[in-house]
Amino acid sequence: MPHFIAEYSANLEHDADLPGLFEKVHACLGNSGVFPLGGIRSRAIRMDTFRMADGKHDYAFVHMTLKVGAGRDLETRRQVADALFEVIKHHFAELQSRRLLALSFEMTELSAELNYKHNNIHAFLSEQAG
């Protein structure tokens, strides 16, 4: 954990550089010292059917969610969220300078009791490092 999910309007398919965003997100989260690298995952969901505002212009959006496991205090979560939103804004700055683009981001904390995981990636990364 964490999982970074970007829902984006289909009219951004060729301009958003989501793989580039994911690389920056993983660097930000990995360097934070808060999350193990083996748990960081990113994915994008293209929204083919959407409407924004008055529907009269080529509006676009990216709504991003960072789902994190329970147990970190609010200040730690806020520091990570603030840093990550700066990365997001910087990534989309050039695109937002030339088109109508709404960016939104939220961090959510998952239930400590109803959150199940089964993962062999942490062990793999430890073996690779050792």
PDB file of N, CA, C and O in Angstrom, residues 16-94:
ATOM      1  N   ALA A  16      -1.840  13.371 -21.396  1.00  0.00           N
ATOM      2  CA  ALA A  16      -1.657  13.393 -19.941  1.00  0.00           C
ATOM      3  C   ALA A  16      -0.337  12.784 -19.481  1.00  0.00           C
ATOM      4  O   ALA A  16       0.089  13.043 -18.361  1.00  0.00           O
ATOM      5  N   ASP A  17       0.312  11.968 -20.286  1.00  0.00           N
ATOM      6  CA  ASP A  17       1.541  11.259 -19.909  1.00  0.00           C
ATOM      7  C   ASP A  17       1.408  10.607 -18.533  1.00  0.00           C
ATOM      8  O   ASP A  17       2.154  10.908 -17.596  1.00  0.00           O
ATOM      9  N   LEU A  18       0.438   9.729 -18.434  1.00  0.00           N
ATOM     10  CA  LEU A  18       0.203   9.052 -17.155  1.00  0.00           C
ATOM     11  C   LEU A  18       1.365   8.148 -16.738  1.00  0.00           C
ATOM     12  O   LEU A  18       1.694   8.108 -15.548  1.00  0.00           O
ATOM     13  N   PRO A  19       2.031   7.449 -17.662  1.00  0.00           N
ATOM     14  CA  PRO A  19       3.218   6.693 -17.217  1.00  0.00           C
ATOM     15  C   PRO A  19       4.277   7.606 -16.582  1.00  0.00           C
ATOM     16  O   PRO A  19       4.899   7.245 -15.589  1.00  0.00           O
ATOM     17  N   GLY A  20       4.458   8.802 -17.147  1.00  0.00           N
ATOM     18  CA  GLY A  20       5.390   9.764 -16.562  1.00  0.00           C
ATOM     19  C   GLY A  20       4.934  10.226 -15.194  1.00  0.00           C
ATOM     20  O   GLY A  20       5.744  10.388 -14.274  1.00  0.00           O
ATOM     21  N   LEU A  21       3.625  10.461 -15.052  1.00  0.00           N
ATOM     22  CA  LEU A  21       3.079  10.834 -13.748  1.00  0.00           C
ATOM     23  C   LEU A  21       3.321   9.723 -12.739  1.00  0.00           C
ATOM     24  O   LEU A  21       3.757   9.986 -11.614  1.00  0.00           O
ATOM     25  N   PHE A  22       3.067   8.486 -13.123  1.00  0.00           N
ATOM     26  CA  PHE A  22       3.241   7.365 -12.202  1.00  0.00           C
ATOM     27  C   PHE A  22       4.695   7.243 -11.752  1.00  0.00           C
ATOM     28  O   PHE A  22       4.971   6.942 -10.587  1.00  0.00           O
ATOM     29  N   GLU A  23       5.633   7.479 -12.645  1.00  0.00           N
ATOM     30  CA  GLU A  23       7.049   7.434 -12.271  1.00  0.00           C
ATOM     31  C   GLU A  23       7.341   8.468 -11.181  1.00  0.00           C
ATOM     32  O   GLU A  23       8.021   8.187 -10.191  1.00  0.00           O
ATOM     33  N   LYS A  24       6.788   9.676 -11.343  1.00  0.00           N
ATOM     34  CA  LYS A  24       6.992  10.744 -10.357  1.00  0.00           C
ATOM     35  C   LYS A  24       6.287  10.422  -9.037  1.00  0.00           C
ATOM     36  O   LYS A  24       6.818  10.696  -7.955  1.00  0.00           O
ATOM     37  N   VAL A  25       5.090   9.866  -9.123  1.00  0.00           N
ATOM     38  CA  VAL A  25       4.341   9.491  -7.925  1.00  0.00           C
ATOM     39  C   VAL A  25       5.114   8.444  -7.127  1.00  0.00           C
ATOM     40  O   VAL A  25       5.268   8.554  -5.911  1.00  0.00           O
ATOM     41  N   HIS A  26       5.633   7.430  -7.816  1.00  0.00           N
ATOM     42  CA  HIS A  26       6.368   6.371  -7.124  1.00  0.00           C
ATOM     43  C   HIS A  26       7.639   6.926  -6.487  1.00  0.00           C
ATOM     44  O   HIS A  26       8.000   6.519  -5.376  1.00  0.00           O
ATOM     45  N   ALA A  27       8.308   7.853  -7.171  1.00  0.00           N
ATOM     46  CA  ALA A  27       9.510   8.467  -6.600  1.00  0.00           C
ATOM     47  C   ALA A  27       9.151   9.274  -5.351  1.00  0.00           C
ATOM     48  O   ALA A  27       9.819   9.163  -4.314  1.00  0.00           O
ATOM     49  N   CYS A  28       8.092  10.050  -5.435  1.00  0.00           N
ATOM     50  CA  CYS A  28       7.660  10.870  -4.300  1.00  0.00           C
ATOM     51  C   CYS A  28       7.291   9.992  -3.107  1.00  0.00           C
ATOM     52  O   CYS A  28       7.750  10.218  -1.977  1.00  0.00           O
ATOM     53  N   LEU A  29       6.487   8.990  -3.339  1.00  0.00           N
ATOM     54  CA  LEU A  29       6.041   8.115  -2.250  1.00  0.00           C
ATOM     55  C   LEU A  29       7.184   7.265  -1.712  1.00  0.00           C
ATOM     56  O   LEU A  29       7.316   7.082  -0.503  1.00  0.00           O
ATOM     57  N   GLY A  30       8.004   6.739  -2.609  1.00  0.00           N
ATOM     58  CA  GLY A  30       9.129   5.912  -2.181  1.00  0.00           C
ATOM     59  C   GLY A  30      10.150   6.690  -1.384  1.00  0.00           C
ATOM     60  O   GLY A  30      10.711   6.186  -0.410  1.00  0.00           O
ATOM     61  N   ASN A  31      10.380   7.943  -1.776  1.00  0.00           N
ATOM     62  CA  ASN A  31      11.358   8.777  -1.084  1.00  0.00           C
ATOM     63  C   ASN A  31      10.823   9.379   0.209  1.00  0.00           C
ATOM     64  O   ASN A  31      11.590   9.951   0.982  1.00  0.00           O
ATOM     65  N   SER A  32       9.533   9.249   0.436  1.00  0.00           N
ATOM     66  CA  SER A  32       8.923   9.843   1.639  1.00  0.00           C
ATOM     67  C   SER A  32       9.352   9.133   2.912  1.00  0.00           C
ATOM     68  O   SER A  32       9.264   9.697   4.002  1.00  0.00           O
ATOM     69  N   GLY A  33       9.779   7.873   2.802  1.00  0.00           N
ATOM     70  CA  GLY A  33      10.122   7.094   3.976  1.00  0.00           C
ATOM     71  C   GLY A  33       8.910   6.574   4.729  1.00  0.00           C
ATOM     72  O   GLY A  33       9.046   5.957   5.773  1.00  0.00           O
ATOM     73  N   VAL A  34       7.725   6.796   4.173  1.00  0.00           N
ATOM     74  CA  VAL A  34       6.481   6.415   4.835  1.00  0.00           C
ATOM     75  C   VAL A  34       5.963   5.076   4.325  1.00  0.00           C
ATOM     76  O   VAL A  34       5.342   4.325   5.072  1.00  0.00           O
ATOM     77  N   PHE A  35       6.243   4.758   3.063  1.00  0.00           N
ATOM     78  CA  PHE A  35       5.660   3.578   2.433  1.00  0.00           C
ATOM     79  C   PHE A  35       6.744   2.667   1.865  1.00  0.00           C
ATOM     80  O   PHE A  35       7.716   3.142   1.280  1.00  0.00           O
ATOM     81  N   PRO A  36       6.580   1.356   1.994  1.00  0.00           N
ATOM     82  CA  PRO A  36       7.528   0.431   1.367  1.00  0.00           C
ATOM     83  C   PRO A  36       7.326   0.413  -0.145  1.00  0.00           C
ATOM     84  O   PRO A  36       6.194   0.421  -0.634  1.00  0.00           O
ATOM     85  N   LEU A  37       8.408   0.426  -0.891  1.00  0.00           N
ATOM     86  CA  LEU A  37       8.356   0.470  -2.350  1.00  0.00           C
ATOM     87  C   LEU A  37       7.518  -0.664  -2.935  1.00  0.00           C
ATOM     88  O   LEU A  37       6.778  -0.468  -3.898  1.00  0.00           O
ATOM     89  N   GLY A  38       7.606  -1.848  -2.343  1.00  0.00           N
ATOM     90  CA  GLY A  38       6.888  -3.004  -2.880  1.00  0.00           C
ATOM     91  C   GLY A  38       5.378  -2.895  -2.809  1.00  0.00           C
ATOM     92  O   GLY A  38       4.677  -3.655  -3.459  1.00  0.00           O
ATOM     93  N   GLY A  39       4.865  -1.960  -2.044  1.00  0.00           N
ATOM     94  CA  GLY A  39       3.420  -1.812  -1.925  1.00  0.00           C
ATOM     95  C   GLY A  39       2.843  -0.705  -2.779  1.00  0.00           C
ATOM     96  O   GLY A  39       1.624  -0.564  -2.873  1.00  0.00           O
ATOM     97  N   ILE A  40       3.693   0.100  -3.408  1.00  0.00           N
ATOM     98  CA  ILE A  40       3.203   1.240  -4.189  1.00  0.00           C
ATOM     99  C   ILE A  40       2.711   0.750  -5.549  1.00  0.00           C
ATOM    100  O   ILE A  40       3.443   0.078  -6.273  1.00  0.00           O
ATOM    101  N   ARG A  41       1.462   1.096  -5.871  1.00  0.00           N
ATOM    102  CA  ARG A  41       0.870   0.718  -7.158  1.00  0.00           C
ATOM    103  C   ARG A  41       0.133   1.906  -7.740  1.00  0.00           C
ATOM    104  O   ARG A  41      -0.480   2.681  -7.006  1.00  0.00           O
ATOM    105  N   SER A  42       0.188   2.040  -9.041  1.00  0.00           N
ATOM    106  CA  SER A  42      -0.540   3.102  -9.734  1.00  0.00           C
ATOM    107  C   SER A  42      -1.326   2.517 -10.891  1.00  0.00           C
ATOM    108  O   SER A  42      -0.886   1.542 -11.516  1.00  0.00           O
ATOM    109  N   ARG A  43      -2.469   3.117 -11.145  1.00  0.00           N
ATOM    110  CA  ARG A  43      -3.284   2.694 -12.289  1.00  0.00           C
ATOM    111  C   ARG A  43      -4.157   3.848 -12.730  1.00  0.00           C
ATOM    112  O   ARG A  43      -4.427   4.778 -11.975  1.00  0.00           O
ATOM    113  N   ALA A  44      -4.574   3.766 -13.984  1.00  0.00           N
ATOM    114  CA  ALA A  44      -5.418   4.805 -14.570  1.00  0.00           C
ATOM    115  C   ALA A  44      -6.703   4.186 -15.089  1.00  0.00           C
ATOM    116  O   ALA A  44      -6.706   3.057 -15.590  1.00  0.00           O
ATOM    117  N   ILE A  45      -7.752   4.944 -14.959  1.00  0.00           N
ATOM    118  CA  ILE A  45      -9.059   4.520 -15.450  1.00  0.00           C
ATOM    119  C   ILE A  45      -9.566   5.608 -16.384  1.00  0.00           C
ATOM    120  O   ILE A  45      -9.797   6.744 -15.954  1.00  0.00           O
ATOM    121  N   ARG A  46      -9.699   5.268 -17.639  1.00  0.00           N
ATOM    122  CA  ARG A  46     -10.184   6.220 -18.647  1.00  0.00           C
ATOM    123  C   ARG A  46     -11.704   6.304 -18.563  1.00  0.00           C
ATOM    124  O   ARG A  46     -12.395   5.290 -18.561  1.00  0.00           O
ATOM    125  N   MET A  47     -12.199   7.516 -18.497  1.00  0.00           N
ATOM    126  CA  MET A  47     -13.634   7.751 -18.422  1.00  0.00           C
ATOM    127  C   MET A  47     -14.121   8.174 -19.809  1.00  0.00           C
ATOM    128  O   MET A  47     -13.904   9.304 -20.242  1.00  0.00           O
ATOM    129  N   ASP A  48     -14.772   7.235 -20.494  1.00  0.00           N
ATOM    130  CA  ASP A  48     -15.251   7.514 -21.848  1.00  0.00           C
ATOM    131  C   ASP A  48     -16.525   8.347 -21.857  1.00  0.00           C
ATOM    132  O   ASP A  48     -16.771   9.085 -22.801  1.00  0.00           O
ATOM    133  N   THR A  49     -17.335   8.206 -20.852  1.00  0.00           N
ATOM    134  CA  THR A  49     -18.588   8.947 -20.777  1.00  0.00           C
ATOM    135  C   THR A  49     -18.478   9.925 -19.620  1.00  0.00           C
ATOM    136  O   THR A  49     -18.340   9.525 -18.467  1.00  0.00           O
ATOM    137  N   PHE A  50     -18.516  11.206 -19.928  1.00  0.00           N
ATOM    138  CA  PHE A  50     -18.408  12.236 -18.899  1.00  0.00           C
ATOM    139  C   PHE A  50     -18.980  13.548 -19.437  1.00  0.00           C
ATOM    140  O   PHE A  50     -19.162  13.719 -20.645  1.00  0.00           O
ATOM    141  N   ARG A  51     -19.290  14.428 -18.554  1.00  0.00           N
ATOM    142  CA  ARG A  51     -19.711  15.783 -18.898  1.00  0.00           C
ATOM    143  C   ARG A  51     -19.144  16.700 -17.823  1.00  0.00           C
ATOM    144  O   ARG A  51     -19.159  16.370 -16.645  1.00  0.00           O
ATOM    145  N   MET A  52     -18.676  17.848 -18.259  1.00  0.00           N
ATOM    146  CA  MET A  52     -18.144  18.833 -17.319  1.00  0.00           C
ATOM    147  C   MET A  52     -18.814  20.181 -17.557  1.00  0.00           C
ATOM    148  O   MET A  52     -19.052  20.564 -18.710  1.00  0.00           O
ATOM    149  N   ALA A  53     -19.088  20.850 -16.475  1.00  0.00           N
ATOM    150  CA  ALA A  53     -19.612  22.221 -16.498  1.00  0.00           C
ATOM    151  C   ALA A  53     -20.792  22.337 -17.455  1.00  0.00           C
ATOM    152  O   ALA A  53     -21.723  21.542 -17.383  1.00  0.00           O
ATOM    153  N   ASP A  54     -20.720  23.312 -18.382  1.00  0.00           N
ATOM    154  CA  ASP A  54     -21.837  23.535 -19.303  1.00  0.00           C
ATOM    155  C   ASP A  54     -21.787  22.621 -20.528  1.00  0.00           C
ATOM    156  O   ASP A  54     -22.680  22.647 -21.361  1.00  0.00           O
ATOM    157  N   GLY A  55     -20.744  21.818 -20.657  1.00  0.00           N
ATOM    158  CA  GLY A  55     -20.628  20.884 -21.771  1.00  0.00           C
ATOM    159  C   GLY A  55     -20.315  21.544 -23.101  1.00  0.00           C
ATOM    160  O   GLY A  55     -20.310  20.882 -24.135  1.00  0.00           O
ATOM    161  N   LYS A  56     -20.030  22.824 -23.107  1.00  0.00           N
ATOM    162  CA  LYS A  56     -19.850  23.568 -24.359  1.00  0.00           C
ATOM    163  C   LYS A  56     -18.408  23.648 -24.826  1.00  0.00           C
ATOM    164  O   LYS A  56     -18.150  24.141 -25.914  1.00  0.00           O
ATOM    165  N   HIS A  57     -17.476  23.200 -24.026  1.00  0.00           N
ATOM    166  CA  HIS A  57     -16.060  23.328 -24.379  1.00  0.00           C
ATOM    167  C   HIS A  57     -15.365  21.991 -24.188  1.00  0.00           C
ATOM    168  O   HIS A  57     -15.935  21.049 -23.647  1.00  0.00           O
ATOM    169  N   ASP A  58     -14.143  21.929 -24.623  1.00  0.00           N
ATOM    170  CA  ASP A  58     -13.359  20.709 -24.517  1.00  0.00           C
ATOM    171  C   ASP A  58     -12.718  20.624 -23.128  1.00  0.00           C
ATOM    172  O   ASP A  58     -11.503  20.642 -22.979  1.00  0.00           O
ATOM    173  N   TYR A  59     -13.559  20.574 -22.121  1.00  0.00           N
ATOM    174  CA  TYR A  59     -13.086  20.452 -20.746  1.00  0.00           C
ATOM    175  C   TYR A  59     -12.447  19.069 -20.543  1.00  0.00           C
ATOM    176  O   TYR A  59     -12.834  18.098 -21.181  1.00  0.00           O
ATOM    177  N   ALA A  60     -11.524  19.015 -19.604  1.00  0.00           N
ATOM    178  CA  ALA A  60     -10.876  17.745 -19.281  1.00  0.00           C
ATOM    179  C   ALA A  60     -10.634  17.678 -17.776  1.00  0.00           C
ATOM    180  O   ALA A  60     -10.601  18.713 -17.103  1.00  0.00           O
ATOM    181  N   PHE A  61     -10.463  16.464 -17.274  1.00  0.00           N
ATOM    182  CA  PHE A  61     -10.208  16.318 -15.841  1.00  0.00           C
ATOM    183  C   PHE A  61      -9.324  15.118 -15.570  1.00  0.00           C
ATOM    184  O   PHE A  61      -9.262  14.173 -16.342  1.00  0.00           O
ATOM    185  N   VAL A  62      -8.657  15.193 -14.426  1.00  0.00           N
ATOM    186  CA  VAL A  62      -7.989  14.052 -13.830  1.00  0.00           C
ATOM    187  C   VAL A  62      -8.319  14.119 -12.344  1.00  0.00           C
ATOM    188  O   VAL A  62      -8.007  15.111 -11.673  1.00  0.00           O
ATOM    189  N   HIS A  63      -8.990  13.086 -11.853  1.00  0.00           N
ATOM    190  CA  HIS A  63      -9.255  12.975 -10.416  1.00  0.00           C
ATOM    191  C   HIS A  63      -8.410  11.834  -9.890  1.00  0.00           C
ATOM    192  O   HIS A  63      -8.497  10.706 -10.377  1.00  0.00           O
ATOM    193  N   MET A  64      -7.589  12.143  -8.896  1.00  0.00           N
ATOM    194  CA  MET A  64      -6.643  11.171  -8.384  1.00  0.00           C
ATOM    195  C   MET A  64      -6.928  10.866  -6.916  1.00  0.00           C
ATOM    196  O   MET A  64      -7.266  11.766  -6.141  1.00  0.00           O
ATOM    197  N   THR A  65      -6.783   9.605  -6.584  1.00  0.00           N
ATOM    198  CA  THR A  65      -6.985   9.145  -5.216  1.00  0.00           C
ATOM    199  C   THR A  65      -5.758   8.352  -4.784  1.00  0.00           C
ATOM    200  O   THR A  65      -5.240   7.537  -5.549  1.00  0.00           O
ATOM    201  N   LEU A  66      -5.305   8.607  -3.580  1.00  0.00           N
ATOM    202  CA  LEU A  66      -4.250   7.807  -2.972  1.00  0.00           C
ATOM    203  C   LEU A  66      -4.875   7.076  -1.798  1.00  0.00           C
ATOM    204  O   LEU A  66      -5.315   7.689  -0.830  1.00  0.00           O
ATOM    205  N   LYS A  67      -4.970   5.766  -1.909  1.00  0.00           N
ATOM    206  CA  LYS A  67      -5.514   4.941  -0.841  1.00  0.00           C
ATOM    207  C   LYS A  67      -4.347   4.416  -0.017  1.00  0.00           C
ATOM    208  O   LYS A  67      -3.447   3.777  -0.559  1.00  0.00           O
ATOM    209  N   VAL A  68      -4.384   4.696   1.279  1.00  0.00           N
ATOM    210  CA  VAL A  68      -3.295   4.264   2.161  1.00  0.00           C
ATOM    211  C   VAL A  68      -3.850   3.395   3.276  1.00  0.00           C
ATOM    212  O   VAL A  68      -5.008   3.526   3.668  1.00  0.00           O
ATOM    213  N   GLY A  69      -3.005   2.521   3.781  1.00  0.00           N
ATOM    214  CA  GLY A  69      -3.389   1.688   4.907  1.00  0.00           C
ATOM    215  C   GLY A  69      -3.508   2.503   6.182  1.00  0.00           C
ATOM    216  O   GLY A  69      -2.924   3.585   6.311  1.00  0.00           O
ATOM    217  N   ALA A  70      -4.253   2.005   7.109  1.00  0.00           N
ATOM    218  CA  ALA A  70      -4.487   2.697   8.381  1.00  0.00           C
ATOM    219  C   ALA A  70      -3.227   2.703   9.236  1.00  0.00           C
ATOM    220  O   ALA A  70      -2.352   1.857   9.078  1.00  0.00           O
ATOM    221  N   GLY A  71      -3.165   3.663  10.144  1.00  0.00           N
ATOM    222  CA  GLY A  71      -2.123   3.648  11.149  1.00  0.00           C
ATOM    223  C   GLY A  71      -1.168   4.823  11.143  1.00  0.00           C
ATOM    224  O   GLY A  71      -0.393   4.979  12.081  1.00  0.00           O
ATOM    225  N   ARG A  72      -1.219   5.663  10.117  1.00  0.00           N
ATOM    226  CA  ARG A  72      -0.330   6.822  10.099  1.00  0.00           C
ATOM    227  C   ARG A  72      -1.093   8.038  10.628  1.00  0.00           C
ATOM    228  O   ARG A  72      -2.249   8.240  10.299  1.00  0.00           O
ATOM    229  N   ASP A  73      -0.411   8.866  11.388  1.00  0.00           N
ATOM    230  CA  ASP A  73      -1.085  10.025  11.968  1.00  0.00           C
ATOM    231  C   ASP A  73      -1.429  11.051  10.881  1.00  0.00           C
ATOM    232  O   ASP A  73      -0.883  11.019   9.773  1.00  0.00           O
ATOM    233  N   LEU A  74      -2.340  11.951  11.225  1.00  0.00           N
ATOM    234  CA  LEU A  74      -2.839  12.944  10.275  1.00  0.00           C
ATOM    235  C   LEU A  74      -1.715  13.804   9.719  1.00  0.00           C
ATOM    236  O   LEU A  74      -1.675  14.084   8.520  1.00  0.00           O
ATOM    237  N   GLU A  75      -0.790  14.238  10.549  1.00  0.00           N
ATOM    238  CA  GLU A  75       0.282  15.111  10.074  1.00  0.00           C
ATOM    239  C   GLU A  75       1.164  14.395   9.041  1.00  0.00           C
ATOM    240  O   GLU A  75       1.555  14.986   8.037  1.00  0.00           O
ATOM    241  N   THR A  76       1.469  13.130   9.252  1.00  0.00           N
ATOM    242  CA  THR A  76       2.249  12.361   8.275  1.00  0.00           C
ATOM    243  C   THR A  76       1.484  12.252   6.967  1.00  0.00           C
ATOM    244  O   THR A  76       2.049  12.475   5.889  1.00  0.00           O
ATOM    245  N   ARG A  77       0.209  11.914   7.050  1.00  0.00           N
ATOM    246  CA  ARG A  77      -0.608  11.812   5.829  1.00  0.00           C
ATOM    247  C   ARG A  77      -0.681  13.151   5.116  1.00  0.00           C
ATOM    248  O   ARG A  77      -0.593  13.228   3.887  1.00  0.00           O
ATOM    249  N   ARG A  78      -0.833  14.234   5.871  1.00  0.00           N
ATOM    250  CA  ARG A  78      -0.915  15.569   5.268  1.00  0.00           C
ATOM    251  C   ARG A  78       0.383  15.931   4.557  1.00  0.00           C
ATOM    252  O   ARG A  78       0.362  16.469   3.450  1.00  0.00           O
ATOM    253  N   GLN A  79       1.518  15.628   5.172  1.00  0.00           N
ATOM    254  CA  GLN A  79       2.805  15.933   4.541  1.00  0.00           C
ATOM    255  C   GLN A  79       2.955  15.187   3.219  1.00  0.00           C
ATOM    256  O   GLN A  79       3.396  15.759   2.218  1.00  0.00           O
ATOM    257  N   VAL A  80       2.594  13.914   3.211  1.00  0.00           N
ATOM    258  CA  VAL A  80       2.671  13.119   1.980  1.00  0.00           C
ATOM    259  C   VAL A  80       1.703  13.673   0.942  1.00  0.00           C
ATOM    260  O   VAL A  80       2.064  13.851  -0.231  1.00  0.00           O
ATOM    261  N   ALA A  81       0.467  13.957   1.350  1.00  0.00           N
ATOM    262  CA  ALA A  81      -0.543  14.463   0.414  1.00  0.00           C
ATOM    263  C   ALA A  81      -0.126  15.809  -0.170  1.00  0.00           C
ATOM    264  O   ALA A  81      -0.261  16.042  -1.380  1.00  0.00           O
ATOM    265  N   ASP A  82       0.386  16.708   0.668  1.00  0.00           N
ATOM    266  CA  ASP A  82       0.835  18.020   0.185  1.00  0.00           C
ATOM    267  C   ASP A  82       1.961  17.874  -0.836  1.00  0.00           C
ATOM    268  O   ASP A  82       1.948  18.514  -1.894  1.00  0.00           O
ATOM    269  N   ALA A  83       2.942  17.036  -0.520  1.00  0.00           N
ATOM    270  CA  ALA A  83       4.071  16.827  -1.431  1.00  0.00           C
ATOM    271  C   ALA A  83       3.605  16.206  -2.740  1.00  0.00           C
ATOM    272  O   ALA A  83       4.025  16.614  -3.829  1.00  0.00           O
ATOM    273  N   LEU A  84       2.709  15.234  -2.636  1.00  0.00           N
ATOM    274  CA  LEU A  84       2.232  14.559  -3.843  1.00  0.00           C
ATOM    275  C   LEU A  84       1.406  15.496  -4.713  1.00  0.00           C
ATOM    276  O   LEU A  84       1.528  15.469  -5.941  1.00  0.00           O
ATOM    277  N   PHE A  85       0.582  16.337  -4.109  1.00  0.00           N
ATOM    278  CA  PHE A  85      -0.215  17.260  -4.919  1.00  0.00           C
ATOM    279  C   PHE A  85       0.684  18.266  -5.642  1.00  0.00           C
ATOM    280  O   PHE A  85       0.392  18.662  -6.769  1.00  0.00           O
ATOM    281  N   GLU A  86       1.789  18.652  -5.037  1.00  0.00           N
ATOM    282  CA  GLU A  86       2.749  19.520  -5.734  1.00  0.00           C
ATOM    283  C   GLU A  86       3.337  18.802  -6.955  1.00  0.00           C
ATOM    284  O   GLU A  86       3.494  19.397  -8.019  1.00  0.00           O
ATOM    285  N   VAL A  87       3.671  17.521  -6.801  1.00  0.00           N
ATOM    286  CA  VAL A  87       4.168  16.722  -7.930  1.00  0.00           C
ATOM    287  C   VAL A  87       3.115  16.674  -9.038  1.00  0.00           C
ATOM    288  O   VAL A  87       3.428  16.853 -10.220  1.00  0.00           O
ATOM    289  N   ILE A  88       1.868  16.433  -8.659  1.00  0.00           N
ATOM    290  CA  ILE A  88       0.765  16.352  -9.622  1.00  0.00           C
ATOM    291  C   ILE A  88       0.608  17.670 -10.370  1.00  0.00           C
ATOM    292  O   ILE A  88       0.528  17.699 -11.605  1.00  0.00           O
ATOM    293  N   LYS A  89       0.546  18.779  -9.627  1.00  0.00           N
ATOM    294  CA  LYS A  89       0.364  20.087 -10.273  1.00  0.00           C
ATOM    295  C   LYS A  89       1.516  20.396 -11.221  1.00  0.00           C
ATOM    296  O   LYS A  89       1.294  20.919 -12.315  1.00  0.00           O
ATOM    297  N   HIS A  90       2.728  20.086 -10.800  1.00  0.00           N
ATOM    298  CA  HIS A  90       3.889  20.334 -11.662  1.00  0.00           C
ATOM    299  C   HIS A  90       3.814  19.482 -12.928  1.00  0.00           C
ATOM    300  O   HIS A  90       4.104  19.955 -14.029  1.00  0.00           O
ATOM    301  N   HIS A  91       3.418  18.220 -12.779  1.00  0.00           N
ATOM    302  CA  HIS A  91       3.320  17.327 -13.935  1.00  0.00           C
ATOM    303  C   HIS A  91       2.343  17.868 -14.976  1.00  0.00           C
ATOM    304  O   HIS A  91       2.606  17.789 -16.180  1.00  0.00           O
ATOM    305  N   PHE A  92       1.227  18.397 -14.522  1.00  0.00           N
ATOM    306  CA  PHE A  92       0.184  18.850 -15.449  1.00  0.00           C
ATOM    307  C   PHE A  92       0.258  20.337 -15.788  1.00  0.00           C
ATOM    308  O   PHE A  92      -0.585  20.839 -16.541  1.00  0.00           O
ATOM    309  N   ALA A  93       1.239  21.069 -15.275  1.00  0.00           N
ATOM    310  CA  ALA A  93       1.302  22.526 -15.459  1.00  0.00           C
ATOM    311  C   ALA A  93       1.316  22.935 -16.928  1.00  0.00           C
ATOM    312  O   ALA A  93       0.562  23.826 -17.333  1.00  0.00           O
ATOM    313  N   GLU A  94       2.131  22.312 -17.718  1.00  0.00           N
ATOM    314  CA  GLU A  94       2.218  22.704 -19.134  1.00  0.00           C
ATOM    315  C   GLU A  94       0.908  22.408 -19.845  1.00  0.00           C
ATOM    316  O   GLU A  94       0.406  23.226 -20.619  1.00  0.00           O
TER     317      GLU A  94
END
